[in-house]
mmCIF file of N, CA and C in Angstrom:
data_model
loop_
_atom_site.group_PDB
_atom_site.id
_atom_site.type_symbol
_atom_site.label_atom_id
_atom_site.label_comp_id
_atom_site.label_asym_id
_atom_site.label_seq_id
_atom_site.Cartn_x
_atom_site.Cartn_y
_atom_site.Cartn_z
ATOM 1 N N MET A 27 0.837 -1.181 0.000
ATOM 2 C CA MET A 27 0.000 0.000 0.000
ATOM 3 C C MET A 27 0.878 1.239 0.000
ATOM 4 N N SER A 28 0.417 2.272 -0.666
ATOM 5 C CA SER A 28 1.233 3.458 -0.818
ATOM 6 C C SER A 28 1.553 4.108 0.516
ATOM 7 N N ALA A 29 0.609 4.094 1.442
ATOM 8 C CA ALA A 29 0.866 4.707 2.736
ATOM 9 C C ALA A 29 2.008 4.011 3.464
ATOM 10 N N LEU A 30 2.226 2.749 3.148
ATOM 11 C CA LEU A 30 3.265 1.984 3.814
ATOM 12 C C LEU A 30 4.584 1.961 3.053
ATOM 13 N N ILE A 31 4.627 2.548 1.863
ATOM 14 C CA ILE A 31 5.875 2.569 1.094
ATOM 15 C C ILE A 31 6.806 3.605 1.712
ATOM 16 N N ASP A 32 7.964 3.130 2.121
ATOM 17 C CA ASP A 32 8.989 4.008 2.665
ATOM 18 C C ASP A 32 9.747 4.609 1.483
ATOM 19 N N PRO A 33 9.885 5.933 1.418
ATOM 20 C CA PRO A 33 10.606 6.546 0.299
ATOM 21 C C PRO A 33 12.013 5.967 0.091
ATOM 22 N N GLU A 34 12.637 5.478 1.138
ATOM 23 C CA GLU A 34 13.963 4.874 0.990
ATOM 24 C C GLU A 34 13.918 3.620 0.118
ATOM 25 N N GLU A 35 12.754 2.953 0.080
ATOM 26 C CA GLU A 35 12.617 1.746 -0.736
ATOM 27 C C GLU A 35 12.574 2.067 -2.236
ATOM 28 N N LEU A 36 12.453 3.346 -2.565
ATOM 29 C CA LEU A 36 12.386 3.766 -3.958
ATOM 30 C C LEU A 36 13.701 4.386 -4.427
ATOM 31 N N ALA A 37 14.702 4.379 -3.562
ATOM 32 C CA ALA A 37 15.961 5.091 -3.828
ATOM 33 C C ALA A 37 16.694 4.609 -5.067
ATOM 34 N N HIS A 38 16.485 3.383 -5.506
ATOM 35 C CA HIS A 38 17.222 2.837 -6.645
ATOM 36 C C HIS A 38 16.438 2.885 -7.950
ATOM 37 N N GLU A 39 15.254 3.500 -7.928
ATOM 38 C CA GLU A 39 14.483 3.620 -9.163
ATOM 39 C C GLU A 39 15.171 4.589 -10.127
ATOM 40 N N THR A 40 15.252 4.189 -11.395
ATOM 41 C CA THR A 40 15.827 5.066 -12.415
ATOM 42 C C THR A 40 14.795 5.502 -13.448
ATOM 43 N N ASP A 41 13.724 4.734 -13.597
ATOM 44 C CA ASP A 41 12.728 5.061 -14.613
ATOM 45 C C ASP A 41 11.417 4.358 -14.277
ATOM 46 N N LEU A 42 10.349 4.856 -14.878
ATOM 47 C CA LEU A 42 9.041 4.201 -14.801
ATOM 48 C C LEU A 42 8.608 3.873 -16.216
ATOM 49 N N VAL A 43 8.006 2.718 -16.396
ATOM 50 C CA VAL A 43 7.471 2.312 -17.691
ATOM 51 C C VAL A 43 5.953 2.257 -17.548
ATOM 52 N N TRP A 44 5.267 3.009 -18.380
ATOM 53 C CA TRP A 44 3.807 3.008 -18.377
ATOM 54 C C TRP A 44 3.318 2.183 -19.552
ATOM 55 N N LEU A 45 2.456 1.230 -19.273
ATOM 56 C CA LEU A 45 1.855 0.387 -20.297
ATOM 57 C C LEU A 45 0.569 1.008 -20.837
ATOM 58 N N GLU A 46 0.046 1.978 -20.112
ATOM 59 C CA GLU A 46 -1.124 2.758 -20.520
ATOM 60 C C GLU A 46 -0.810 4.218 -20.238
ATOM 61 N N ASP A 47 -1.517 5.108 -20.896
ATOM 62 C CA ASP A 47 -1.316 6.540 -20.699
ATOM 63 C C ASP A 47 -1.783 6.923 -19.291
ATOM 64 N N PRO A 48 -0.859 7.310 -18.401
ATOM 65 C CA PRO A 48 -1.267 7.631 -17.034
ATOM 66 C C PRO A 48 -2.144 8.881 -16.944
ATOM 67 N N SER A 49 -2.060 9.772 -17.938
ATOM 68 C CA SER A 49 -2.881 10.983 -17.885
ATOM 69 C C SER A 49 -4.362 10.672 -18.092
ATOM 70 N N ALA A 50 -4.666 9.481 -18.606
ATOM 71 C CA ALA A 50 -6.059 9.074 -18.813
ATOM 72 C C ALA A 50 -6.658 8.406 -17.580
ATOM 73 N N LEU A 51 -5.853 8.229 -16.522
ATOM 74 C CA LEU A 51 -6.308 7.521 -15.323
ATOM 75 C C LEU A 51 -6.377 8.473 -14.135
ATOM 76 N N ASP A 52 -7.485 8.424 -13.397
ATOM 77 C CA ASP A 52 -7.616 9.263 -12.203
ATOM 78 C C ASP A 52 -6.697 8.797 -11.093
ATOM 79 N N TYR A 53 -6.533 7.486 -10.987
ATOM 80 C CA TYR A 53 -5.634 6.914 -9.990
ATOM 81 C C TYR A 53 -5.109 5.583 -10.487
ATOM 82 N N VAL A 54 -4.012 5.161 -9.885
ATOM 83 C CA VAL A 54 -3.477 3.810 -10.078
ATOM 84 C C VAL A 54 -3.175 3.262 -8.696
ATOM 85 N N ARG A 55 -3.274 1.966 -8.571
ATOM 86 C CA ARG A 55 -2.849 1.313 -7.336
ATOM 87 C C ARG A 55 -1.355 1.042 -7.483
ATOM 88 N N GLN A 56 -0.625 1.129 -6.380
ATOM 89 C CA GLN A 56 0.796 0.821 -6.435
ATOM 90 C C GLN A 56 1.160 -0.103 -5.284
ATOM 91 N N SER A 57 2.121 -0.955 -5.557
ATOM 92 C CA SER A 57 2.630 -1.848 -4.518
ATOM 93 C C SER A 57 4.095 -2.123 -4.799
ATOM 94 N N LEU A 58 4.801 -2.553 -3.764
ATOM 95 C CA LEU A 58 6.179 -3.007 -3.899
ATOM 96 C C LEU A 58 6.134 -4.521 -3.985
ATOM 97 N N ASP A 59 6.543 -5.051 -5.109
ATOM 98 C CA ASP A 59 6.516 -6.498 -5.315
ATOM 99 C C ASP A 59 7.938 -7.048 -5.298
ATOM 100 N N ARG A 60 8.076 -8.281 -4.860
ATOM 101 C CA ARG A 60 9.376 -8.971 -4.923
ATOM 102 C C ARG A 60 9.484 -9.598 -6.301
ATOM 103 N N LEU A 61 10.477 -9.128 -7.067
ATOM 104 C CA LEU A 61 10.610 -9.554 -8.459
ATOM 105 C C LEU A 61 12.011 -10.083 -8.722
ATOM 106 N N PRO A 62 12.146 -10.960 -9.703
ATOM 107 C CA PRO A 62 13.434 -11.607 -9.939
ATOM 108 C C PRO A 62 14.481 -10.744 -10.635
ATOM 109 N N SER A 63 14.089 -9.552 -11.149
ATOM 110 C CA SER A 63 15.051 -8.729 -11.877
ATOM 111 C C SER A 63 14.858 -7.245 -11.582
ATOM 112 N N ARG A 64 15.866 -6.451 -11.952
ATOM 113 C CA ARG A 64 15.818 -4.994 -11.776
ATOM 114 C C ARG A 64 15.037 -4.318 -12.901
ATOM 115 N N ARG A 65 15.017 -4.951 -14.066
ATOM 116 C CA ARG A 65 14.479 -4.335 -15.267
ATOM 117 C C ARG A 65 13.466 -5.260 -15.935
ATOM 118 N N GLY A 66 12.833 -4.751 -16.956
ATOM 119 C CA GLY A 66 11.918 -5.563 -17.750
ATOM 120 C C GLY A 66 10.529 -5.665 -17.143
ATOM 121 N N LYS A 67 9.595 -6.046 -17.979
ATOM 122 C CA LYS A 67 8.208 -6.169 -17.541
ATOM 123 C C LYS A 67 8.078 -7.353 -16.592
ATOM 124 N N PRO A 68 7.607 -7.088 -15.378
ATOM 125 C CA PRO A 68 7.467 -8.187 -14.411
ATOM 126 C C PRO A 68 6.235 -9.032 -14.683
ATOM 127 N N PRO A 69 6.229 -10.249 -14.151
ATOM 128 C CA PRO A 69 5.008 -11.059 -14.241
ATOM 129 C C PRO A 69 3.905 -10.392 -13.415
ATOM 130 N N TYR A 70 2.675 -10.640 -13.788
ATOM 131 C CA TYR A 70 1.540 -10.033 -13.093
ATOM 132 C C TYR A 70 0.564 -11.129 -12.715
ATOM 133 N N HIS A 71 0.228 -11.216 -11.414
ATOM 134 C CA HIS A 71 -0.597 -12.316 -10.928
ATOM 135 C C HIS A 71 -1.833 -11.856 -10.150
ATOM 136 N N ARG A 72 -2.308 -10.647 -10.386
ATOM 137 C CA ARG A 72 -3.507 -10.149 -9.717
ATOM 138 C C ARG A 72 -4.671 -10.185 -10.708
ATOM 139 N N ASP A 73 -5.886 -10.008 -10.183
ATOM 140 C CA ASP A 73 -7.015 -9.710 -11.069
ATOM 141 C C ASP A 73 -6.731 -8.347 -11.689
ATOM 142 N N GLY A 74 -7.414 -8.014 -12.727
ATOM 143 C CA GLY A 74 -7.222 -6.698 -13.323
ATOM 144 C C GLY A 74 -6.019 -6.672 -14.239
ATOM 145 N N ARG A 75 -5.350 -5.522 -14.258
ATOM 146 C CA ARG A 75 -4.241 -5.374 -15.197
ATOM 147 C C ARG A 75 -3.130 -4.493 -14.637
ATOM 148 N N MET A 76 -1.927 -4.776 -15.081
ATOM 149 C CA MET A 76 -0.775 -3.950 -14.745
ATOM 150 C C MET A 76 -0.770 -2.775 -15.713
ATOM 151 N N VAL A 77 -0.553 -1.559 -15.193
ATOM 152 C CA VAL A 77 -0.513 -0.373 -16.047
ATOM 153 C C VAL A 77 0.871 0.262 -16.076
ATOM 154 N N GLY A 78 1.790 -0.204 -15.234
ATOM 155 C CA GLY A 78 3.144 0.326 -15.237
ATOM 156 C C GLY A 78 4.016 -0.366 -14.215
ATOM 157 N N TYR A 79 5.314 -0.055 -14.274
ATOM 158 C CA TYR A 79 6.270 -0.639 -13.326
ATOM 159 C C TYR A 79 7.541 0.203 -13.295
ATOM 160 N N ALA A 80 8.318 0.015 -12.244
ATOM 161 C CA ALA A 80 9.571 0.743 -12.060
ATOM 162 C C ALA A 80 10.748 -0.080 -12.558
ATOM 163 N N ILE A 81 11.778 0.641 -13.003
ATOM 164 C CA ILE A 81 13.061 0.061 -13.391
ATOM 165 C C ILE A 81 14.066 0.462 -12.314
ATOM 166 N N LEU A 82 14.876 -0.486 -11.877
ATOM 167 C CA LEU A 82 15.895 -0.210 -10.867
ATOM 168 C C LEU A 82 17.268 -0.081 -11.512
ATOM 169 N N GLY A 83 18.113 0.739 -10.899
ATOM 170 C CA GLY A 83 19.477 0.909 -11.366
ATOM 171 C C GLY A 83 20.359 -0.261 -10.965
ATOM 172 N N ALA A 84 21.546 -0.302 -11.548
ATOM 173 C CA ALA A 84 22.498 -1.386 -11.296
ATOM 174 C C ALA A 84 22.961 -1.432 -9.847
ATOM 175 N N ASP A 85 22.815 -0.333 -9.115
ATOM 176 C CA ASP A 85 23.242 -0.304 -7.715
ATOM 177 C C ASP A 85 22.229 -0.949 -6.768
ATOM 178 N N ALA A 86 21.045 -1.315 -7.267
ATOM 179 C CA ALA A 86 20.038 -1.987 -6.428
ATOM 180 C C ALA A 86 20.517 -3.395 -6.101
ATOM 181 N N LYS A 87 20.492 -3.736 -4.852
ATOM 182 C CA LYS A 87 20.956 -5.056 -4.396
ATOM 183 C C LYS A 87 19.763 -5.971 -4.146
ATOM 184 N N PRO A 88 19.906 -7.230 -4.514
ATOM 185 C CA PRO A 88 18.821 -8.176 -4.233
ATOM 186 C C PRO A 88 18.782 -8.535 -2.745
ATOM 187 N N SER A 89 17.646 -9.050 -2.337
ATOM 188 C CA SER A 89 17.502 -9.554 -0.974
ATOM 189 C C SER A 89 18.462 -10.721 -0.773
ATOM 190 N N ARG A 90 19.146 -10.745 0.348
ATOM 191 C CA ARG A 90 20.048 -11.868 0.641
ATOM 192 C C ARG A 90 19.275 -13.167 0.824
ATOM 193 N N ALA A 91 18.077 -13.061 1.368
ATOM 194 C CA ALA A 91 17.293 -14.258 1.658
ATOM 195 C C ALA A 91 16.671 -14.863 0.397
ATOM 196 N N SER A 92 16.127 -14.005 -0.485
ATOM 197 C CA SER A 92 15.373 -14.534 -1.622
ATOM 198 C C SER A 92 16.019 -14.276 -2.982
ATOM 199 N N GLY A 93 16.961 -13.352 -3.051
ATOM 200 C CA GLY A 93 17.569 -12.999 -4.331
ATOM 201 C C GLY A 93 16.678 -12.137 -5.201
ATOM 202 N N THR A 94 15.572 -11.637 -4.636
ATOM 203 C CA THR A 94 14.634 -10.819 -5.405
ATOM 204 C C THR A 94 14.846 -9.341 -5.120
ATOM 205 N N PHE A 95 14.265 -8.518 -5.979
ATOM 206 C CA PHE A 95 14.325 -7.063 -5.857
ATOM 207 C C PHE A 95 12.938 -6.530 -5.552
ATOM 208 N N ARG A 96 12.863 -5.509 -4.707
ATOM 209 C CA ARG A 96 11.570 -4.858 -4.437
ATOM 210 C C ARG A 96 11.388 -3.739 -5.448
ATOM 211 N N ARG A 97 10.372 -3.930 -6.310
ATOM 212 C CA ARG A 97 10.077 -2.953 -7.355
ATOM 213 C C ARG A 97 8.616 -2.554 -7.298
ATOM 214 N N ARG A 98 8.359 -1.301 -7.649
ATOM 215 C CA ARG A 98 6.973 -0.839 -7.699
ATOM 216 C C ARG A 98 6.280 -1.331 -8.957
ATOM 217 N N VAL A 99 5.045 -1.738 -8.756
ATOM 218 C CA VAL A 99 4.162 -2.125 -9.851
ATOM 219 C C VAL A 99 2.887 -1.296 -9.694
ATOM 220 N N PHE A 100 2.378 -0.792 -10.812
ATOM 221 C CA PHE A 100 1.154 0.010 -10.826
ATOM 222 C C PHE A 100 0.076 -0.811 -11.522
ATOM 223 N N TRP A 101 -1.129 -0.840 -10.942
ATOM 224 C CA TRP A 101 -2.160 -1.745 -11.433
ATOM 225 C C TRP A 101 -3.545 -1.219 -11.118
ATOM 226 N N LEU A 102 -4.532 -1.831 -11.754
ATOM 227 C CA LEU A 102 -5.941 -1.517 -11.525
ATOM 228 C C LEU A 102 -6.735 -2.817 -11.489
ATOM 229 N N LEU A 103 -7.799 -2.804 -10.724
ATOM 230 C CA LEU A 103 -8.694 -3.956 -10.627
ATOM 231 C C LEU A 103 -9.940 -3.720 -11.475
ATOM 232 N N PRO A 104 -10.662 -4.782 -11.809
ATOM 233 C CA PRO A 104 -11.848 -4.636 -12.676
ATOM 234 C C PRO A 104 -12.909 -3.685 -12.119
ATOM 235 N N HIS A 105 -12.999 -3.511 -10.810
ATOM 236 C CA HIS A 105 -14.028 -2.636 -10.243
ATOM 237 C C HIS A 105 -13.517 -1.223 -9.973
ATOM 238 N N ASP A 106 -12.334 -0.870 -10.476
ATOM 239 C CA ASP A 106 -11.825 0.492 -10.295
ATOM 240 C C ASP A 106 -12.551 1.472 -11.210
ATOM 241 N N ARG A 107 -12.379 2.748 -10.916
ATOM 242 C CA ARG A 107 -13.155 3.806 -11.560
ATOM 243 C C ARG A 107 -13.005 3.837 -13.077
ATOM 244 N N ASP A 108 -11.844 3.498 -13.608
ATOM 245 C CA ASP A 108 -11.675 3.567 -15.062
ATOM 246 C C ASP A 108 -12.601 2.592 -15.794
ATOM 247 N N GLN A 109 -12.964 1.475 -15.153
ATOM 248 C CA GLN A 109 -13.853 0.478 -15.760
ATOM 249 C C GLN A 109 -15.294 0.619 -15.283
ATOM 250 N N GLN A 110 -15.475 1.097 -14.055
ATOM 251 C CA GLN A 110 -16.816 1.258 -13.490
ATOM 252 C C GLN A 110 -16.940 2.657 -12.876
ATOM 253 N N PRO A 111 -17.104 3.686 -13.726
ATOM 254 C CA PRO A 111 -17.135 5.065 -13.229
ATOM 255 C C PRO A 111 -18.213 5.347 -12.188
ATOM 256 N N GLU A 112 -19.289 4.602 -12.213
ATOM 257 C CA GLU A 112 -20.375 4.806 -11.244
ATOM 258 C C GLU A 112 -20.329 3.763 -10.128
ATOM 259 N N GLY A 113 -19.286 2.984 -10.069
ATOM 260 C CA GLY A 113 -19.196 1.877 -9.117
ATOM 261 C C GLY A 113 -18.660 2.273 -7.757
ATOM 262 N N LEU A 114 -18.056 1.300 -7.091
ATOM 263 C CA LEU A 114 -17.554 1.433 -5.728
ATOM 264 C C LEU A 114 -16.664 2.660 -5.536
ATOM 265 N N TYR A 115 -15.823 2.967 -6.521
ATOM 266 C CA TYR A 115 -14.891 4.097 -6.387
ATOM 267 C C TYR A 115 -15.277 5.268 -7.282
ATOM 268 N N SER A 116 -16.579 5.521 -7.425
ATOM 269 C CA SER A 116 -16.995 6.709 -8.172
ATOM 270 C C SER A 116 -16.491 7.960 -7.464
ATOM 271 N N THR A 117 -16.416 7.889 -6.146
ATOM 272 C CA THR A 117 -15.728 8.901 -5.345
ATOM 273 C C THR A 117 -14.822 8.134 -4.393
ATOM 274 N N GLY A 118 -13.802 8.790 -3.936
ATOM 275 C CA GLY A 118 -12.835 8.114 -3.089
ATOM 276 C C GLY A 118 -11.935 7.221 -3.934
ATOM 277 N N ALA A 119 -10.989 6.598 -3.277
ATOM 278 C CA ALA A 119 -10.041 5.726 -3.971
ATOM 279 C C ALA A 119 -9.513 4.713 -2.968
ATOM 280 N N PRO A 120 -9.045 3.562 -3.439
ATOM 281 C CA PRO A 120 -8.484 2.563 -2.526
ATOM 282 C C PRO A 120 -7.261 3.120 -1.787
ATOM 283 N N SER A 121 -6.943 2.526 -0.668
ATOM 284 C CA SER A 121 -5.855 3.062 0.168
ATOM 285 C C SER A 121 -4.507 3.055 -0.537
ATOM 286 N N GLU A 122 -4.271 2.114 -1.448
ATOM 287 C CA GLU A 122 -2.982 2.046 -2.132
ATOM 288 C C GLU A 122 -2.961 2.855 -3.428
ATOM 289 N N ALA A 123 -4.023 3.624 -3.682
ATOM 290 C CA ALA A 123 -4.131 4.379 -4.927
ATOM 291 C C ALA A 123 -3.563 5.785 -4.786
ATOM 292 N N VAL A 124 -2.935 6.246 -5.875
ATOM 293 C CA VAL A 124 -2.410 7.603 -5.950
ATOM 294 C C VAL A 124 -2.661 8.145 -7.357
ATOM 295 N N ASP A 125 -2.619 9.455 -7.486
ATOM 296 C CA ASP A 125 -2.757 10.109 -8.782
ATOM 297 C C ASP A 125 -1.480 9.838 -9.579
ATOM 298 N N PRO A 126 -1.578 9.235 -10.769
ATOM 299 C CA PRO A 126 -0.363 8.907 -11.515
ATOM 300 C C PRO A 126 0.445 10.130 -11.940
ATOM 301 N N ARG A 127 -0.178 11.303 -11.957
ATOM 302 C CA ARG A 127 0.557 12.517 -12.311
ATOM 303 C C ARG A 127 1.512 12.968 -11.217
ATOM 304 N N THR A 128 1.372 12.385 -10.039
ATOM 305 C CA THR A 128 2.255 12.758 -8.927
ATOM 306 C C THR A 128 3.373 11.742 -8.712
ATOM 307 N N ILE A 129 3.418 10.707 -9.540
ATOM 308 C CA ILE A 129 4.422 9.647 -9.413
ATOM 309 C C ILE A 129 5.604 9.951 -10.321
ATOM 310 N N ALA A 130 6.786 9.687 -9.811
ATOM 311 C CA ALA A 130 8.025 9.807 -10.591
ATOM 312 C C ALA A 130 9.009 8.796 -10.008
ATOM 313 N N PRO A 131 10.100 8.518 -10.716
ATOM 314 C CA PRO A 131 11.103 7.653 -10.096
ATOM 315 C C PRO A 131 11.517 8.231 -8.741
ATOM 316 N N ARG A 132 11.524 7.405 -7.723
ATOM 317 C CA ARG A 132 11.897 7.761 -6.353
ATOM 318 C C ARG A 132 10.850 8.621 -5.635
ATOM 319 N N VAL A 133 9.684 8.843 -6.249
ATOM 320 C CA VAL A 133 8.596 9.615 -5.636
ATOM 321 C C VAL A 133 7.369 8.726 -5.591
ATOM 322 N N LYS A 134 6.844 8.474 -4.377
ATOM 323 C CA LYS A 134 5.768 7.486 -4.245
ATOM 324 C C LYS A 134 4.416 7.949 -4.755
ATOM 325 N N GLY A 135 4.192 9.234 -4.895
ATOM 326 C CA GLY A 135 2.918 9.724 -5.386
ATOM 327 C C GLY A 135 1.961 10.049 -4.255
ATOM 328 N N TYR A 136 0.907 10.767 -4.604
ATOM 329 C CA TYR A 136 -0.017 11.287 -3.605
ATOM 330 C C TYR A 136 -1.448 11.184 -4.089
ATOM 331 N N LYS A 137 -2.354 11.174 -3.141
ATOM 332 C CA LYS A 137 -3.765 11.294 -3.475
ATOM 333 C C LYS A 137 -4.024 12.771 -3.771
ATOM 334 N N THR A 138 -4.899 13.019 -4.722
ATOM 335 C CA THR A 138 -5.298 14.379 -5.073
ATOM 336 C C THR A 138 -6.813 14.422 -5.149
ATOM 337 N N GLU A 139 -7.351 15.611 -5.336
ATOM 338 C CA GLU A 139 -8.798 15.726 -5.510
ATOM 339 C C GLU A 139 -9.239 14.861 -6.689
ATOM 340 N N ARG A 140 -8.456 14.855 -7.754
ATOM 341 C CA ARG A 140 -8.807 14.058 -8.934
ATOM 342 C C ARG A 140 -8.830 12.576 -8.592
ATOM 343 N N SER A 141 -7.808 12.093 -7.886
ATOM 344 C CA SER A 141 -7.768 10.666 -7.573
ATOM 345 C C SER A 141 -8.899 10.270 -6.634
ATOM 346 N N GLU A 142 -9.347 11.193 -5.822
ATOM 347 C CA GLU A 142 -10.447 10.917 -4.893
ATOM 348 C C GLU A 142 -11.814 11.074 -5.551
ATOM 349 N N GLY A 143 -11.852 11.590 -6.775
ATOM 350 C CA GLY A 143 -13.125 11.746 -7.476
ATOM 351 C C GLY A 143 -13.947 12.914 -6.985
ATOM 352 N N GLY A 144 -13.308 13.810 -6.281
ATOM 353 C CA GLY A 144 -14.018 14.953 -5.726
ATOM 354 C C GLY A 144 -13.924 16.176 -6.614
ATOM 355 N N PRO A 145 -14.478 17.288 -6.146
ATOM 356 C CA PRO A 145 -14.426 18.517 -6.936
ATOM 357 C C PRO A 145 -13.001 19.068 -6.989
ATOM 358 N N ALA A 146 -12.742 19.819 -8.033
ATOM 359 C CA ALA A 146 -11.428 20.432 -8.188
ATOM 360 C C ALA A 146 -11.180 21.446 -7.079
ATOM 361 N N SER A 147 -9.965 21.472 -6.583
ATOM 362 C CA SER A 147 -9.591 22.453 -5.571
ATOM 363 C C SER A 147 -9.320 23.802 -6.245
ATOM 364 N N PRO A 148 -9.277 24.875 -5.475
ATOM 365 C CA PRO A 148 -8.931 26.176 -6.066
ATOM 366 C C PRO A 148 -7.572 26.133 -6.782
ATOM 367 N N ALA A 149 -6.620 25.399 -6.238
ATOM 368 C CA ALA A 149 -5.303 25.304 -6.884
ATOM 369 C C ALA A 149 -5.420 24.621 -8.242
ATOM 370 N N MET A 150 -6.233 23.566 -8.326
ATOM 371 C CA MET A 150 -6.421 22.889 -9.611
ATOM 372 C C MET A 150 -7.074 23.831 -10.611
ATOM 373 N N LEU A 151 -8.077 24.569 -10.181
ATOM 374 C CA LEU A 151 -8.752 25.500 -11.074
ATOM 375 C C LEU A 151 -7.789 26.582 -11.549
ATOM 376 N N GLU A 152 -6.951 27.090 -10.656
ATOM 377 C CA GLU A 152 -5.984 28.121 -11.011
ATOM 378 C C GLU A 152 -4.993 27.611 -12.063
ATOM 379 N N LEU A 153 -4.627 26.335 -11.976
ATOM 380 C CA LEU A 153 -3.703 25.742 -12.941
ATOM 381 C C LEU A 153 -4.402 25.288 -14.227
ATOM 382 N N GLY A 154 -5.732 25.405 -14.252
ATOM 383 C CA GLY A 154 -6.479 24.990 -15.432
ATOM 384 C C GLY A 154 -6.714 23.504 -15.525
ATOM 385 N N ILE A 155 -6.565 22.785 -14.421
ATOM 386 C CA ILE A 155 -6.783 21.340 -14.391
ATOM 387 C C ILE A 155 -8.265 21.099 -14.156
ATOM 388 N N VAL A 156 -8.905 20.385 -15.081
ATOM 389 C CA VAL A 156 -10.338 20.162 -15.009
ATOM 390 C C VAL A 156 -10.606 18.671 -14.848
ATOM 391 N N LEU A 157 -11.456 18.327 -13.905
ATOM 392 C CA LEU A 157 -11.861 16.942 -13.729
ATOM 393 C C LEU A 157 -12.784 16.530 -14.866
ATOM 394 N N PRO A 158 -12.861 15.244 -15.175
ATOM 395 C CA PRO A 158 -13.792 14.806 -16.207
ATOM 396 C C PRO A 158 -15.217 15.184 -15.839
ATOM 397 N N ALA A 159 -15.986 15.573 -16.829
ATOM 398 C CA ALA A 159 -17.380 15.952 -16.583
ATOM 399 C C ALA A 159 -18.174 14.713 -16.150
ATOM 400 N N ASP A 160 -19.122 14.909 -15.247
ATOM 401 C CA ASP A 160 -19.976 13.805 -14.795
ATOM 402 C C ASP A 160 -21.008 13.462 -15.820
#
C-alpha cells in the first residue's frame, strides 16, 4: 500500500514504464513487489491489469534471503473507476491508490482531488486542471 511505502525503498528507481497513458487515469494502485530482476516487464498475478512498473538501477541489491528485488508495480482492478465510473470508487479511492501525475522515479505519489473523485480544488482550477465531466 502506498501509505506503507517508505521513500527509501524507492531510492534505486531510475525510470518508470507506463503500459497505458497515465494521464487518462484518475488513480493507479501501487505496490512493492518482490521480483526476480531490476528491469523488464514483471510477471503479473492479480485480477485486473498492470498499467506500469519501475526500473531499478544497477546499484540496487537483491535480498540476501530470496535474491529478489523490491520494485513498484502500478495496477488496476476490474471494479476500479476507469472500468466502473459509477461503481464502488466513483468517489474516493483505494488506500494504495495515488494520482499517476504525482508519481516519478523515487517519488511514491499522492492522493489528489482528482484521484479521490471529488471537486477540483482552487489550486487545480488556477492551474487549469479540469476533472472529467460527470
